[in-house]
Amino acid sequence: MRLILLIFCLPLVLCITGVYEKSEGIYILNNGNYESAVEEFDYLFVYFYAPWCGHCKALGPEFVKAGQMLREKDSLIKLAKVDGTEETEILDKENVTGYPTLKLYRKGEMVPYAGGRMAPEMVDWLEKKISPPAQILETLEDVEEFLSKSEVSVIGLFSQDGEKKSMYETACKDYDDYGVHYPVGLSTNKEVVEKYSEKEGIVLFKKFDELKAIYSGDYSTQSIRDFITEESLPNVIEFNHENAQKMFKSPNNEKSHLLVFHNSSLESFKDEFSMLRRVGKEFKKQVIFVSVDVVEEDHRRMIEFLGVRHRINNDSFPTMRIITMKDNSGPVRFRPEDTTVSEENIRTFVSDYISGKVPREYFVEPLPENWDETAVKYLTAVNLKKFVEDETKNALVMFYAPWCGHCKTLSPVWDKLAANFADTDYVFGKIDATVNEIDGFPKINSFPTIKLFMKDGRQAEYNGERTVEGISKFIKTDGVYGMAAPDEEMNTKPNKDEL
């Protein structure tokens, strides 16, 4: 009787579990078994690849190693792969647009991969994904050990289960993929709650400044994460690559940043830093204070980029700027009339900035006396507007960067064009867009950029071949030939063979 039951049950098991081929311990999925695998395995890590893809050839062996490491740990995570060139239907269903693509299915929920491409990095990321959202801290000793390991730590303190505890755990779930991550813990021990907080809730602990911050907002996921990102910053930040990520992560990216440029090798540096910490505490909700050590080689390019020291400006150190980075057009700078780094001057500068009394700083290159001596006129922020708004002339302007190779190649072409159109109502100019900014003119982000400003007020940007013939045709067609498409019409969606 038992044998008969087993015989009848066997086909049912095969139907439920599906059949999968394996290669080097990795399940091979296709259109026929993909959905059943996602349903069957609680934790399924899928690798979409193309045999011809160079990046896939590098990632493939690491993916196999990750599978071996997980099997040695008796992990519940299963690894699978899909050949995208053969299984295009799966790619469309799963919205896979490039190779390689990695996705984790956690009890049917798709989690985009955000880890590294080496086997240990994959394993570390995967193990975090299937672990509790927050580390469970059962005793006072557990909490003390947890807090000792990091400069910043967060603990949810709840004496019992409830909605707030559940919402905190939701905020902690996949928090490691948020961009800026700190250890998060959870304790329901009443002794712990009584020792570390006046009441139940979320507490951020830090080994600097005020030592801890207690959360008082709503329990939405983004609000909790924003609280952690905001409160984890010290009153004054030492600028480096790691801290830059924290400075410009939401909601800190919406704030303004006071950058003080000073020299760590001088005796005055420590006093300046202490002063910044003291004053920074007062303005932390609106302006983040940042210390930039000008001795560091890595910081010199930023110093030039922000116009603190370059060929049209040469501040003495220490000096300061306020910048905002609210969109993709680059930093907007504010410079005080007096750049002296003193407590009184900083407090006045920041207060005036918050009150809207400090005008935006624009790069303005001095206009050379001989700007008009050649067929191609030398333009700066001083004379650009007058040049392009002349109602008797059509103006062609090349926006360039001194270091741009394409600009250097275009330069003799530009001279030739200016000579060819010398006896017409077309005039030619060039402007170094890296050291000139004009209020009301959009920022130039690609070089060279060629624009036609017609005397009737119309404008056109050229995007054709950079030759005398091509640009001449652009001019003679009133900017129609080779005209650049508006940004909103450009299709930036990657193809499936793009990474």
Short mmCIF file of C-alpha atoms in Angstrom, two decimals:
data_model
loop_
_atom_site.label_atom_id
_atom_site.label_comp_id
_atom_site.label_asym_id
_atom_site.label_seq_id
_atom_site.Cartn_x
_atom_site.Cartn_y
_atom_site.Cartn_z
CA MET A 1 0.00 0.00 0.00
CA ARG A 2 2.83 2.40 0.91
CA LEU A 3 4.59 1.56 -2.36
CA ILE A 4 1.45 2.37 -4.33
CA LEU A 5 1.12 5.73 -2.52
CA LEU A 6 4.75 6.58 -3.26
CA ILE A 7 4.28 5.75 -6.95
CA PHE A 8 1.25 8.01 -7.16
CA CYS A 9 2.97 10.85 -5.26
CA LEU A 10 6.19 10.83 -7.31
CA PRO A 11 4.81 12.56 -10.44
CA LEU A 12 3.24 15.21 -8.20
CA VAL A 13 6.63 16.03 -6.61
CA LEU A 14 8.27 16.28 -10.01
CA CYS A 15 5.58 18.71 -11.17
CA ILE A 16 5.99 20.93 -8.13
CA THR A 17 9.77 21.06 -7.88
CA GLY A 18 10.64 21.13 -11.58
CA VAL A 19 13.76 19.72 -13.19
CA TYR A 20 16.95 21.77 -13.51
CA GLU A 21 20.23 21.06 -15.19
CA LYS A 22 23.42 22.11 -13.42
CA SER A 23 26.80 23.36 -14.58
CA GLU A 24 29.58 23.65 -11.97
CA GLY A 25 26.94 23.61 -9.25
CA ILE A 26 24.91 26.41 -10.87
CA TYR A 27 21.30 25.83 -11.96
CA ILE A 28 20.66 26.52 -15.66
CA LEU A 29 17.35 28.31 -16.13
CA ASN A 30 15.25 28.76 -19.25
CA ASN A 31 11.81 29.96 -20.16
CA GLY A 32 10.31 26.63 -19.15
CA ASN A 33 11.61 26.46 -15.58
CA TYR A 34 12.45 30.05 -14.59
CA GLU A 35 9.21 30.89 -12.79
CA SER A 36 9.06 27.54 -11.02
CA ALA A 37 12.62 28.06 -9.71
CA VAL A 38 11.71 31.50 -8.34
CA GLU A 39 8.69 29.94 -6.63
CA GLU A 40 10.49 26.83 -5.36
CA PHE A 41 13.66 28.29 -3.84
CA ASP A 42 13.36 30.75 -0.95
CA TYR A 43 16.60 32.45 -1.95
CA LEU A 44 17.62 32.35 -5.61
CA PHE A 45 20.52 34.41 -6.98
CA VAL A 46 20.33 34.69 -10.79
CA TYR A 47 23.09 35.70 -13.21
CA PHE A 48 22.05 36.95 -16.67
CA TYR A 49 24.90 36.75 -19.16
CA ALA A 50 25.88 36.63 -22.81
CA PRO A 51 28.65 34.27 -23.96
CA TRP A 52 30.31 37.05 -26.01
CA CYS A 53 30.32 39.63 -23.16
CA GLY A 54 33.82 40.39 -21.86
CA HIS A 55 32.55 41.52 -18.45
CA CYS A 56 30.58 38.27 -18.16
CA LYS A 57 33.71 36.25 -18.89
CA ALA A 58 35.37 37.98 -15.94
CA LEU A 59 32.37 37.65 -13.62
CA GLY A 60 31.45 34.04 -14.49
CA PRO A 61 34.30 32.31 -12.58
CA GLU A 62 33.66 34.52 -9.54
CA PHE A 63 29.99 33.57 -9.64
CA VAL A 64 30.97 29.87 -9.61
CA LYS A 65 33.33 30.49 -6.66
CA ALA A 66 30.55 32.25 -4.78
CA GLY A 67 28.36 29.17 -5.28
CA GLN A 68 31.10 26.92 -3.92
CA MET A 69 31.56 29.13 -0.85
CA LEU A 70 27.83 29.08 -0.12
CA ARG A 71 27.59 25.30 -0.49
CA GLU A 72 30.44 24.87 1.96
CA LYS A 73 28.41 26.91 4.44
CA ASP A 74 25.27 24.83 3.79
CA SER A 75 23.57 28.07 2.76
CA LEU A 76 19.93 28.16 1.72
CA ILE A 77 20.88 30.44 -1.18
CA LYS A 78 20.82 28.78 -4.59
CA LEU A 79 22.66 30.16 -7.62
CA ALA A 80 21.34 30.05 -11.18
CA LYS A 81 22.21 31.51 -14.55
CA VAL A 82 20.36 32.54 -17.71
CA ASP A 83 21.91 32.83 -21.17
CA GLY A 84 20.29 36.05 -22.35
CA THR A 85 21.08 35.37 -26.00
CA GLU A 86 18.95 32.21 -25.83
CA GLU A 87 16.25 33.26 -23.36
CA THR A 88 15.16 36.67 -24.67
CA GLU A 89 11.63 36.16 -23.36
CA ILE A 90 12.93 36.04 -19.78
CA LEU A 91 14.96 39.21 -20.38
CA ASP A 92 11.83 41.07 -21.46
CA LYS A 93 9.79 39.79 -18.50
CA GLU A 94 12.51 40.63 -15.96
CA ASN A 95 13.47 43.95 -17.60
CA VAL A 96 17.09 42.94 -18.07
CA THR A 97 18.73 45.60 -20.27
CA GLY A 98 22.45 44.80 -20.03
CA TYR A 99 25.07 42.20 -19.27
CA PRO A 100 26.00 41.04 -16.75
CA THR A 101 22.92 41.50 -14.55
CA LEU A 102 22.52 39.93 -11.10
CA LYS A 103 19.23 39.62 -9.22
CA LEU A 104 18.25 38.00 -5.94
CA TYR A 105 14.78 36.53 -5.43
CA ARG A 106 14.02 36.49 -1.71
CA LYS A 107 10.87 34.43 -1.14
CA GLY A 108 9.59 35.63 -4.50
CA GLU A 109 10.56 39.27 -3.94
CA MET A 110 13.10 40.60 -6.44
CA VAL A 111 16.06 42.45 -4.89
CA PRO A 112 18.40 44.28 -7.34
CA TYR A 113 22.03 43.40 -6.76
CA ALA A 114 24.17 46.16 -5.23
CA GLY A 115 27.34 44.33 -4.20
CA GLY A 116 30.80 43.80 -5.65
CA ARG A 117 31.89 41.46 -8.43
CA MET A 118 34.30 39.25 -6.52
CA ALA A 119 33.10 35.99 -4.94
CA PRO A 120 33.58 37.06 -1.28
CA GLU A 121 31.75 40.33 -1.96
CA MET A 122 28.82 38.47 -3.50
CA VAL A 123 28.63 36.05 -0.58
CA ASP A 124 28.82 38.85 1.98
CA TRP A 125 26.01 40.78 0.26
CA LEU A 126 23.81 37.70 -0.09
CA GLU A 127 24.21 36.68 3.54
CA LYS A 128 23.15 40.15 4.66
CA LYS A 129 20.06 39.88 2.46
CA ILE A 130 18.78 36.76 4.21
CA SER A 131 19.76 37.83 7.74
CA PRO A 132 17.41 39.72 10.10
CA PRO A 133 17.09 43.39 9.03
CA ALA A 134 18.65 44.55 12.30
CA GLN A 135 21.09 42.72 14.56
CA ILE A 136 19.24 41.32 17.58
CA LEU A 137 20.78 42.56 20.83
CA GLU A 138 19.45 40.46 23.69
CA THR A 139 21.54 41.69 26.64
CA LEU A 140 23.29 44.78 27.91
CA GLU A 141 26.59 43.09 27.06
CA ASP A 142 25.42 42.59 23.47
CA VAL A 143 24.60 46.29 23.18
CA GLU A 144 27.94 47.39 24.64
CA GLU A 145 29.84 45.18 22.22
CA PHE A 146 27.71 46.40 19.29
CA LEU A 147 28.32 50.06 20.14
CA SER A 148 32.05 49.56 20.63
CA LYS A 149 32.64 48.44 17.04
CA SER A 150 31.60 51.56 15.11
CA GLU A 151 31.85 55.34 15.19
CA VAL A 152 28.12 55.50 14.44
CA SER A 153 25.51 52.87 15.39
CA VAL A 154 21.72 52.81 15.44
CA ILE A 155 19.51 50.80 17.78
CA GLY A 156 15.75 50.43 17.85
CA LEU A 157 14.69 50.10 21.49
CA PHE A 158 11.24 48.54 21.94
CA SER A 159 10.02 46.65 24.99
CA GLN A 160 7.50 44.67 22.94
CA ASP A 161 6.29 43.97 19.42
CA GLY A 162 4.23 46.70 17.79
CA GLU A 163 3.75 48.84 14.72
CA LYS A 164 6.75 51.10 15.37
CA LYS A 165 9.08 48.14 15.88
CA SER A 166 7.81 46.60 12.65
CA MET A 167 8.26 49.86 10.73
CA TYR A 168 11.79 50.25 12.09
CA GLU A 169 12.65 46.75 10.86
CA THR A 170 11.23 47.65 7.45
CA ALA A 171 13.51 50.72 7.30
CA CYS A 172 16.49 48.53 8.22
CA LYS A 173 15.66 45.97 5.55
CA ASP A 174 18.11 46.37 2.65
CA TYR A 175 19.44 49.52 4.33
CA ASP A 176 22.95 48.36 3.41
CA ASP A 177 22.10 49.17 -0.23
CA TYR A 178 21.02 52.72 0.61
CA GLY A 179 24.42 54.22 -0.21
CA VAL A 180 25.47 55.33 3.26
CA HIS A 181 25.20 52.51 5.75
CA TYR A 182 25.78 52.21 9.48
CA PRO A 183 25.27 49.16 11.72
CA VAL A 184 21.65 48.83 12.85
CA GLY A 185 20.51 46.86 15.88
CA LEU A 186 17.31 45.98 17.72
CA SER A 187 16.67 45.26 21.37
CA THR A 188 13.48 44.43 23.26
CA ASN A 189 15.25 44.08 26.60
CA LYS A 190 13.62 46.46 29.11
CA GLU A 191 16.93 46.96 30.93
CA VAL A 192 18.52 48.12 27.70
CA VAL A 193 15.63 50.50 26.95
CA GLU A 194 15.86 52.02 30.44
CA LYS A 195 19.64 52.45 30.31
CA TYR A 196 20.04 53.92 26.85
CA SER A 197 16.87 55.92 26.25
CA GLU A 198 14.23 57.85 28.15
CA LYS A 199 11.53 56.07 26.17
CA GLU A 200 11.10 53.50 23.43
CA GLY A 201 12.21 54.47 19.97
CA ILE A 202 15.23 54.84 17.70
CA VAL A 203 18.54 56.13 19.01
CA LEU A 204 21.64 56.98 16.97
CA PHE A 205 24.88 56.62 18.94
CA LYS A 206 28.09 58.35 17.85
CA LYS A 207 31.56 58.68 19.35
CA PHE A 208 31.77 62.44 18.72
CA ASP A 209 29.89 65.71 19.28
CA GLU A 210 26.61 65.10 21.21
CA LEU A 211 27.24 61.31 21.45
CA LYS A 212 23.63 60.39 20.62
CA ALA A 213 20.50 61.60 18.84
CA ILE A 214 16.95 60.44 19.58
CA TYR A 215 14.53 60.09 16.68
CA SER A 216 11.29 62.07 16.88
CA GLY A 217 9.86 61.85 13.35
CA ASP A 218 7.30 59.60 11.71
CA TYR A 219 8.17 55.96 11.13
CA SER A 220 8.20 55.94 7.36
CA THR A 221 11.20 54.16 5.86
CA GLN A 222 12.68 57.22 4.14
CA SER A 223 12.25 59.44 7.22
CA ILE A 224 14.12 56.96 9.40
CA ARG A 225 16.94 56.57 6.87
CA ASP A 226 17.18 60.34 6.38
CA PHE A 227 17.48 60.79 10.15
CA ILE A 228 20.40 58.36 10.25
CA THR A 229 22.16 59.98 7.27
CA GLU A 230 21.70 63.48 8.67
CA GLU A 231 22.55 62.86 12.33
CA SER A 232 25.55 60.64 11.63
CA LEU A 233 27.54 63.60 10.30
CA PRO A 234 29.79 65.44 12.78
CA ASN A 235 29.44 69.20 13.26
CA VAL A 236 32.42 69.65 10.96
CA ILE A 237 33.39 67.02 8.37
CA GLU A 238 36.91 66.26 7.24
CA PHE A 239 36.68 66.14 3.47
CA ASN A 240 37.71 62.84 1.88
CA HIS A 241 36.24 60.39 -0.63
CA GLU A 242 34.27 58.41 1.97
CA ASN A 243 32.83 61.48 3.67
CA ALA A 244 31.94 63.07 0.34
CA GLN A 245 29.46 60.21 -0.21
CA LYS A 246 27.82 61.01 3.14
CA MET A 247 27.79 64.77 2.56
CA PHE A 248 25.82 64.52 -0.66
CA LYS A 249 23.44 61.70 0.26
CA SER A 250 19.78 62.67 0.76
CA PRO A 251 18.79 64.71 2.73
CA ASN A 252 22.29 66.22 3.06
CA ASN A 253 22.39 66.91 -0.69
CA GLU A 254 19.60 69.45 -0.24
CA LYS A 255 21.68 71.45 2.22
CA SER A 256 24.36 74.01 1.53
CA HIS A 257 27.98 73.23 2.36
CA LEU A 258 30.52 75.64 3.84
CA LEU A 259 33.96 74.55 2.64
CA VAL A 260 36.91 75.94 4.58
CA PHE A 261 40.24 75.47 2.81
CA HIS A 262 43.14 75.43 5.27
CA ASN A 263 46.54 73.86 5.85
CA SER A 264 46.91 70.98 8.32
CA SER A 265 50.67 71.52 8.58
CA LEU A 266 50.19 74.92 10.26
CA GLU A 267 49.74 75.40 14.01
CA SER A 268 46.53 77.35 13.42
CA PHE A 269 44.78 74.33 11.86
CA LYS A 270 43.66 72.70 15.14
CA ASP A 271 42.22 75.95 16.48
CA GLU A 272 40.41 76.56 13.21
CA PHE A 273 38.98 73.05 13.25
CA SER A 274 37.77 73.42 16.86
CA MET A 275 36.16 76.73 15.98
CA LEU A 276 34.40 75.18 12.97
CA ARG A 277 33.06 72.38 15.16
CA ARG A 278 31.66 74.91 17.61
CA VAL A 279 30.05 77.19 15.03
CA GLY A 280 28.97 74.30 12.79
CA LYS A 281 26.72 72.95 15.53
CA GLU A 282 24.62 76.14 15.38
CA PHE A 283 23.97 75.90 11.63
CA LYS A 284 23.95 72.12 11.11
CA LYS A 285 20.31 71.91 10.04
CA GLN A 286 20.89 74.31 7.13
CA VAL A 287 24.61 74.39 6.30
CA ILE A 288 27.09 71.52 6.62
CA PHE A 289 30.58 72.63 7.68
CA VAL A 290 33.46 70.96 5.83
CA SER A 291 37.21 71.14 6.47
CA VAL A 292 39.33 70.77 3.32
CA ASP A 293 43.03 70.14 3.89
CA VAL A 294 44.88 71.91 1.07
CA VAL A 295 48.01 69.83 1.70
CA GLU A 296 46.28 66.72 0.31
CA GLU A 297 47.19 66.17 -3.34
CA ASP A 298 43.73 64.70 -4.07
CA HIS A 299 42.08 67.98 -3.05
CA ARG A 300 43.98 70.23 -5.45
CA ARG A 301 41.75 69.52 -8.43
CA MET A 302 38.65 70.40 -6.39
CA ILE A 303 40.32 73.62 -5.23
CA GLU A 304 40.83 74.58 -8.87
CA PHE A 305 37.35 73.36 -9.92
CA LEU A 306 35.68 75.57 -7.30
CA GLY A 307 37.70 78.58 -8.40
CA VAL A 308 39.61 78.96 -5.16
CA ARG A 309 42.86 78.79 -7.08
CA HIS A 310 43.09 78.81 -10.85
CA ARG A 311 44.27 81.13 -13.59
CA ILE A 312 41.69 83.88 -12.98
CA ASN A 313 41.72 83.72 -9.19
CA ASN A 314 44.26 83.01 -6.49
CA ASP A 315 42.92 83.03 -2.94
CA SER A 316 45.35 82.96 -0.06
CA PHE A 317 44.78 80.21 2.51
CA PRO A 318 42.81 79.81 4.66
CA THR A 319 39.74 80.79 2.65
CA MET A 320 36.13 79.64 2.26
CA ARG A 321 33.14 79.17 -0.03
CA ILE A 322 29.55 78.02 0.35
CA ILE A 323 28.37 75.65 -2.39
CA THR A 324 25.07 74.00 -3.24
CA MET A 325 24.71 70.83 -5.35
CA LYS A 326 20.95 70.55 -5.88
CA ASP A 327 20.98 69.54 -9.55
CA ASN A 328 23.25 68.12 -12.22
CA SER A 329 24.51 71.47 -13.49
CA GLY A 330 27.46 71.53 -11.09
CA PRO A 331 28.16 73.47 -7.91
CA VAL A 332 26.71 76.91 -7.31
CA ARG A 333 29.24 78.99 -5.37
CA PHE A 334 28.93 81.83 -2.87
CA ARG A 335 32.00 83.84 -1.86
CA PRO A 336 32.16 86.35 1.00
CA GLU A 337 33.69 89.76 0.45
CA ASP A 338 36.08 88.96 3.29
CA THR A 339 37.38 85.39 3.10
CA THR A 340 39.20 85.56 6.44
CA VAL A 341 38.57 82.37 8.42
CA SER A 342 37.59 83.69 11.84
CA GLU A 343 34.64 82.80 14.07
CA GLU A 344 33.00 86.20 13.65
CA ASN A 345 33.49 86.26 9.89
CA ILE A 346 32.17 82.71 9.37
CA ARG A 347 29.13 83.31 11.54
CA THR A 348 28.35 86.53 9.64
CA PHE A 349 28.92 84.91 6.23
CA VAL A 350 26.70 81.90 6.95
CA SER A 351 23.97 84.02 8.57
CA ASP A 352 23.93 86.43 5.63
CA TYR A 353 23.84 83.52 3.19
CA ILE A 354 20.83 81.95 4.95
CA SER A 355 19.11 85.35 4.86
CA GLY A 356 19.69 85.59 1.11
CA LYS A 357 22.12 88.50 1.34
CA VAL A 358 25.08 86.84 -0.38
CA PRO A 359 24.99 86.91 -4.21
CA ARG A 360 26.08 83.93 -6.26
CA GLU A 361 29.69 83.95 -7.43
CA TYR A 362 30.32 83.78 -11.18
CA PHE A 363 33.66 83.12 -12.85
CA VAL A 364 34.63 86.22 -14.83
CA GLU A 365 37.83 86.16 -16.85
CA PRO A 366 39.32 89.65 -17.35
CA LEU A 367 38.89 90.87 -20.91
CA PRO A 368 42.28 91.24 -22.65
CA GLU A 369 42.96 94.52 -24.46
CA ASN A 370 43.60 92.79 -27.78
CA TRP A 371 40.39 90.71 -27.77
CA ASP A 372 39.22 92.27 -31.07
CA GLU A 373 42.44 92.08 -33.09
CA THR A 374 41.82 88.79 -34.94
CA ALA A 375 38.97 87.44 -37.07
CA VAL A 376 37.93 85.19 -34.18
CA LYS A 377 37.13 87.50 -31.28
CA TYR A 378 38.26 86.56 -27.78
CA LEU A 379 35.23 86.52 -25.49
CA THR A 380 34.83 86.41 -21.71
CA ALA A 381 31.93 86.88 -19.32
CA VAL A 382 32.58 90.62 -19.67
CA ASN A 383 31.63 90.93 -23.36
CA LEU A 384 29.78 87.73 -24.36
CA LYS A 385 26.25 89.11 -23.90
CA LYS A 386 26.97 92.24 -25.94
CA PHE A 387 28.60 90.13 -28.66
CA VAL A 388 25.68 87.71 -29.13
CA GLU A 389 22.90 90.27 -28.65
CA ASP A 390 24.07 92.62 -31.40
CA GLU A 391 20.98 93.00 -33.62
CA THR A 392 23.12 93.77 -36.68
CA LYS A 393 25.16 90.56 -36.60
CA ASN A 394 24.70 86.79 -36.45
CA ALA A 395 27.21 85.44 -33.92
CA LEU A 396 28.91 82.04 -33.96
CA VAL A 397 30.50 81.14 -30.62
CA MET A 398 32.75 78.22 -29.75
CA PHE A 399 32.64 77.32 -26.05
CA TYR A 400 35.86 75.47 -25.31
CA ALA A 401 38.12 74.11 -22.57
CA PRO A 402 41.91 74.64 -22.76
CA TRP A 403 42.62 70.97 -22.03
CA CYS A 404 40.13 69.63 -24.63
CA GLY A 405 41.79 67.85 -27.59
CA HIS A 406 38.69 68.20 -29.79
CA CYS A 407 38.73 71.96 -29.14
CA LYS A 408 42.35 72.19 -30.25
CA THR A 409 41.49 70.31 -33.45
CA LEU A 410 38.56 72.64 -34.12
CA SER A 411 40.58 75.84 -33.59
CA PRO A 412 42.12 76.09 -37.12
CA VAL A 413 38.73 75.22 -38.64
CA TRP A 414 37.21 78.07 -36.65
CA ASP A 415 39.89 80.49 -37.87
CA LYS A 416 39.22 79.42 -41.48
CA LEU A 417 35.48 79.92 -41.11
CA ALA A 418 35.97 83.40 -39.62
CA ALA A 419 38.15 84.32 -42.63
CA ASN A 420 35.62 82.90 -45.12
CA PHE A 421 32.72 84.89 -43.62
CA ALA A 422 34.73 88.06 -42.96
CA ASP A 423 32.72 90.26 -45.33
CA THR A 424 29.27 89.08 -44.20
CA ASP A 425 27.01 89.78 -41.25
CA TYR A 426 28.41 86.74 -39.43
CA VAL A 427 30.96 87.19 -36.64
CA PHE A 428 32.97 84.49 -34.85
CA GLY A 429 34.10 84.28 -31.25
CA LYS A 430 35.46 81.79 -28.75
CA ILE A 431 35.19 81.65 -24.96
CA ASP A 432 36.88 79.50 -22.33
CA ALA A 433 33.79 78.05 -20.63
CA THR A 434 35.83 76.71 -17.69
CA VAL A 435 36.57 80.22 -16.36
CA ASN A 436 33.55 82.20 -17.53
CA GLU A 437 29.99 82.04 -16.22
CA ILE A 438 27.20 84.38 -17.27
CA ASP A 439 23.97 84.91 -15.39
CA GLY A 440 21.11 83.69 -17.58
CA PHE A 441 23.29 81.48 -19.79
CA PRO A 442 23.03 77.71 -19.27
CA LYS A 443 26.18 75.99 -18.06
CA ILE A 444 28.24 74.31 -20.79
CA ASN A 445 29.08 70.72 -19.88
CA SER A 446 30.56 69.36 -23.12
CA PHE A 447 33.40 70.67 -25.21
CA PRO A 448 33.53 72.05 -27.79
CA THR A 449 29.99 73.43 -27.96
CA ILE A 450 29.12 75.49 -31.04
CA LYS A 451 26.18 77.90 -30.91
CA LEU A 452 24.66 80.23 -33.45
CA PHE A 453 23.01 83.38 -32.05
CA MET A 454 20.95 84.96 -34.82
CA LYS A 455 20.19 88.67 -34.92
CA ASP A 456 16.44 87.99 -34.78
CA GLY A 457 16.89 86.35 -31.36
CA ARG A 458 16.81 82.71 -32.43
CA GLN A 459 19.51 80.27 -31.34
CA ALA A 460 20.76 76.93 -32.65
CA GLU A 461 23.41 74.48 -31.42
CA TYR A 462 25.53 72.57 -33.90
CA ASN A 463 25.99 68.82 -33.60
CA GLY A 464 27.37 67.87 -37.02
CA GLU A 465 30.83 67.16 -38.40
CA ARG A 466 33.36 69.74 -37.23
CA THR A 467 34.57 70.75 -40.68
CA VAL A 468 34.58 73.99 -42.68
CA GLU A 469 32.05 72.46 -45.07
CA GLY A 470 29.72 71.13 -42.37
CA ILE A 471 29.65 74.27 -40.24
CA SER A 472 29.30 76.46 -43.36
CA LYS A 473 26.18 74.52 -44.29
CA PHE A 474 24.89 74.97 -40.70
CA ILE A 475 25.34 78.74 -41.12
CA LYS A 476 23.77 78.96 -44.59
CA THR A 477 20.68 76.98 -43.48
CA ASP A 478 20.14 79.31 -40.49
CA GLY A 479 21.14 76.60 -38.04
CA VAL A 480 18.98 73.80 -39.46
CA TYR A 481 21.69 71.53 -40.89
CA GLY A 482 23.43 69.61 -38.07
CA MET A 483 21.26 71.18 -35.39
CA ALA A 484 21.51 69.39 -32.02
CA ALA A 485 18.33 67.64 -30.85
CA PRO A 486 16.69 69.01 -27.68
CA ASP A 487 17.79 67.12 -24.56
CA GLU A 488 14.31 65.79 -23.87
CA GLU A 489 14.21 64.07 -27.27
CA MET A 490 17.40 62.11 -26.68
CA ASN A 491 16.89 58.42 -25.92
CA THR A 492 19.31 57.31 -23.24
CA LYS A 493 17.83 53.88 -22.55
CA PRO A 494 20.62 51.29 -22.83
CA ASN A 495 20.42 48.38 -25.22
CA LYS A 496 20.60 44.83 -23.98
CA ASP A 497 24.22 44.59 -25.01
CA GLU A 498 25.18 47.67 -22.98
CA LEU A 499 26.47 47.46 -19.41
#
